[in-house]
Structures are given as C-alpha cells and as structure tokens.
Amino acid sequence: MEPYIDQKTMELHHNRHLQTYIDNLNATLKNYPKLQQLSLEQLILTAPKLPAAVGVPIARNAGGVYNHRFFFNGMTPDAQPPTGELALAINRTFGSLDGFKTQFTQAALSVFGSGYAWLTANRLKKLQIITTANQDTPLTMGLRPIITIDVWEHAYYLKHYNVRAAYVGDWWSVVRWPEAI
Ligand code: MN
C-alpha cells in the first residue's frame, strides 16, 4: 500500500499491535473453556455481562482483535470506489461520495486520543458515521461496521508523524469497500 501506508508501520501494526491483543485475549480466556467456544463477536457482546475482572480485559482485547482485523481487511492496494447499493446509500445519505469523505474525515480528526472512525449501518440499513474510543466497537451499539480507520497514533506516527489529517488523506487511497450494506 506504498506510498500511502508504509511497510514498517504495517509490520509493526499487524505483527505486534494486533498480535498483542490476540495473545492477551487468549491469556484471559485460558481458564474459561466455555467462553472459548464463543466467536469474537459473541465475546464482545458477552463481555459487558461478565464480572469486570474478566469482562473488562475480554472487551478490550476482543475489541482490539476485532477492530484491527476489520481495519486491515478493509485496506487494499487496488482500491476502487464503492458500487451498487452501498454507493446509492452513500449518495442518498451524504449527498455524494465526496460529501461522505468530508464528513468521515472530520469525524476521524475529531477523535480525542485513541480510537476509530466508522461508517456503520443500523438494522434498517441506515448509514451513520460514528467514532469510538480505545477498542470499543460499534457492535455493542447494535451497529454493523462497513469501513473503519484506526486513528491510534501507532497507525501513522512513523510515516505521517503527528499529522493525522495527512494519514487520513492517504488512507482514502487504500480503502477496500464492501460490495453490499
Ligand atoms: Mn491499531
């Protein structure tokens, strides 16, 4: 995904940051064989109902795995604009793809500290831009993610330094849009 996202950032981000969440999640689940049967999404939705001593680390680490996988899977060196039903919904909701990008970029820049900006759909397929803090996910809000950008500093600091706007601008060139909503 050069020159937009550099190789070193992706190596560290994928092989160390994501791996740490995987390792910590597995360590947390080690003594909970029943929880090991749950999918990643089920763990995220179950975590708030568990005692905090186990629920909090599961929420943070399962969220970290889910969010990073979603972010990485949503990037491609062969980026194409959205098509089909999703493209129509974006135009209907935000006026145009450029209108959407402007609003989404503002949301990504508005995240204070660490978090993500998301395009999501609710159960009625209504599109909505949201931001989440740390490793919170849209799943616990009943929203289905469509695309996301990780705006933790580790996602861009090596290449874009402290200029998040430059990173977000480059990221648009590597977005892999899903084919449906
Ligand atoms: Mn990250």
Coordinates of C-alpha atoms and ligand atoms in Angstrom, one line a residue:
M1 CA 0.0 0.0 0.0
E2 CA 3.0 2.3 -0.5
P3 CA 3.3 5.2 -0.8
Y4 CA 0.1 5.8 1.2
I5 CA 0.7 3.4 4.1
D6 CA 4.3 2.3 4.7
Q7 CA 5.5 -1.2 5.1
K8 CA 7.2 -0.6 8.5
T9 CA 4.0 0.8 10.0
M10 CA 2.0 -2.2 8.7
E11 CA 4.5 -4.7 10.0
L12 CA 4.5 -3.2 13.5
H13 CA 0.8 -2.6 13.5
H14 CA -0.2 -6.1 12.3
N15 CA 2.5 -8.3 13.7
R16 CA 3.0 -6.6 17.1
H17 CA 0.0 -4.4 18.0
L18 CA -2.7 -6.9 16.7
Q19 CA -0.7 -9.9 18.0
T20 CA -0.6 -8.4 21.5
Y21 CA -4.4 -8.2 21.6
I22 CA -4.6 -11.8 20.3
D23 CA -2.1 -13.0 23.0
N24 CA -3.8 -11.1 25.8
L25 CA -7.2 -12.3 24.7
N26 CA -6.0 -15.9 24.7
A27 CA -4.3 -15.5 28.1
T28 CA -7.6 -14.0 29.5
L29 CA -9.6 -16.9 28.1
K30 CA -7.2 -19.6 29.3
N31 CA -9.2 -20.6 32.3
Y32 CA -12.7 -20.1 30.8
P33 CA -13.3 -23.1 28.4
K34 CA -17.0 -22.0 28.0
L35 CA -16.0 -18.6 26.8
Q36 CA -13.5 -20.1 24.4
Q37 CA -16.5 -21.6 22.5
L38 CA -17.8 -18.1 21.6
S39 CA -17.0 -16.2 18.4
L40 CA -15.1 -13.0 18.6
E41 CA -18.3 -11.1 18.0
Q42 CA -20.1 -13.1 20.7
L43 CA -17.2 -12.4 23.2
I44 CA -17.6 -8.6 22.5
L45 CA -21.3 -8.7 23.1
T46 CA -21.0 -11.0 26.2
A47 CA -18.2 -9.1 27.9
P48 CA -20.3 -6.4 29.5
K49 CA -22.4 -9.0 31.2
L50 CA -19.4 -10.7 32.9
P51 CA -17.7 -9.8 36.2
A52 CA -15.4 -6.8 35.5
A53 CA -12.2 -8.8 36.3
V54 CA -12.7 -10.9 33.2
G55 CA -15.3 -8.8 31.3
V56 CA -13.1 -5.7 31.0
P57 CA -10.0 -7.5 29.6
I58 CA -12.1 -9.5 27.2
A59 CA -13.9 -6.4 26.0
R60 CA -10.6 -4.5 25.5
N61 CA -8.7 -7.4 23.8
A62 CA -11.5 -8.9 21.8
G63 CA -12.3 -5.4 20.7
G64 CA -8.7 -4.9 19.8
V65 CA -8.6 -8.0 17.7
Y66 CA -12.0 -7.3 16.0
N67 CA -11.2 -3.7 15.2
H68 CA -7.8 -4.4 13.8
R69 CA -8.9 -7.2 11.7
F70 CA -11.8 -5.1 10.3
F71 CA -9.4 -2.2 9.7
F72 CA -6.7 -4.4 7.9
N73 CA -9.3 -6.3 5.9
G74 CA -10.7 -3.0 4.8
M75 CA -7.5 -2.0 3.0
T76 CA -6.2 -2.9 -0.4
P77 CA -3.5 -1.6 -2.8
D78 CA -6.2 -1.9 -5.5
A79 CA -8.8 0.5 -4.2
Q80 CA -12.0 1.1 -6.1
P81 CA -14.9 3.4 -5.3
P82 CA -18.0 1.9 -3.7
T83 CA -20.6 0.4 -6.1
G84 CA -24.1 -0.9 -6.1
E85 CA -26.5 -0.5 -3.2
L86 CA -23.8 0.9 -0.9
A87 CA -22.9 3.7 -3.4
L88 CA -26.6 4.6 -3.7
A89 CA -27.0 4.7 0.1
I90 CA -23.9 6.9 0.4
N91 CA -25.2 9.4 -2.2
R92 CA -28.7 9.4 -0.5
T93 CA -27.3 9.9 3.0
F94 CA -24.4 12.2 2.4
G95 CA -25.2 13.8 -1.0
S96 CA -22.1 12.4 -2.7
L97 CA -19.0 10.3 -2.1
D98 CA -17.0 13.5 -1.7
G99 CA -19.6 14.7 0.8
F100 CA -19.3 11.5 2.7
K101 CA -15.5 11.6 2.7
T102 CA -15.6 15.2 4.1
Q103 CA -17.8 14.2 7.0
F104 CA -15.9 11.0 7.7
T105 CA -12.6 12.8 7.7
Q106 CA -14.0 15.4 10.1
A107 CA -15.1 12.5 12.4
A108 CA -11.7 10.8 12.2
L109 CA -9.9 14.1 13.1
S110 CA -12.3 14.7 16.0
V111 CA -11.3 11.5 17.9
F112 CA -9.6 12.8 21.0
G113 CA -6.8 10.4 21.9
S114 CA -7.0 6.9 20.6
G115 CA -9.9 5.4 18.7
Y116 CA -11.6 4.8 15.4
A117 CA -14.0 6.4 13.0
W118 CA -16.5 4.2 11.3
L119 CA -19.2 4.1 8.7
T120 CA -21.9 1.9 10.1
A121 CA -25.4 0.7 9.2
N122 CA -28.2 0.1 11.6
R123 CA -30.8 -2.7 11.3
L124 CA -32.8 -0.6 8.8
K125 CA -29.6 -0.2 6.7
K126 CA -29.4 3.5 7.6
L127 CA -25.9 4.7 7.3
Q128 CA -24.2 6.6 10.1
I129 CA -20.7 7.9 10.8
I130 CA -19.6 7.3 14.4
T131 CA -16.4 7.4 16.4
T132 CA -15.3 5.0 19.1
A133 CA -12.7 5.4 21.9
N134 CA -9.9 3.0 22.5
Q135 CA -11.0 -0.5 21.5
D136 CA -14.8 0.0 21.8
T137 CA -16.7 -1.4 18.8
P138 CA -19.9 -0.5 17.0
L139 CA -21.2 -4.0 17.8
T140 CA -22.2 -3.1 21.3
M141 CA -24.2 -0.2 19.9
G142 CA -26.2 -2.5 17.7
L143 CA -24.4 -1.1 14.6
R144 CA -22.8 -3.1 11.8
P145 CA -19.5 -1.7 10.6
I146 CA -18.9 -1.0 6.9
I147 CA -15.5 0.7 6.9
T148 CA -13.2 1.9 9.7
I149 CA -10.0 3.8 10.1
D150 CA -7.7 3.3 13.1
V151 CA -6.6 6.7 14.4
W152 CA -4.4 5.5 17.2
E153 CA -1.0 7.2 16.8
H154 CA 0.7 3.8 16.1
A155 CA -1.3 3.6 12.9
Y156 CA 0.5 6.6 11.4
Y157 CA 3.2 8.1 13.5
L158 CA 6.3 6.6 11.7
K159 CA 5.2 8.0 8.3
H160 CA 2.9 10.8 9.0
Y161 CA 4.3 11.9 12.3
N162 CA 1.7 13.8 14.3
V163 CA -0.3 14.9 11.2
R164 CA -3.4 12.7 11.4
A165 CA -5.0 14.6 8.6
A166 CA -2.2 13.5 6.2
Y167 CA -2.7 9.9 7.2
V168 CA -6.5 10.1 6.8
G169 CA -6.0 11.7 3.4
D170 CA -3.6 8.9 2.3
W171 CA -5.9 6.2 3.7
W172 CA -8.7 7.1 1.3
S173 CA -6.4 5.7 -1.5
V174 CA -6.3 2.2 0.0
V175 CA -9.9 1.7 1.2
R176 CA -11.5 -1.6 0.3
W177 CA -15.2 -1.0 0.1
P178 CA -17.5 -3.9 0.8
E179 CA -19.9 -4.9 -2.0
A180 CA -23.1 -4.5 0.0
I181 CA -24.5 -2.9 3.1
Ligands
MN1 MN -4.1 -0.1 15.8

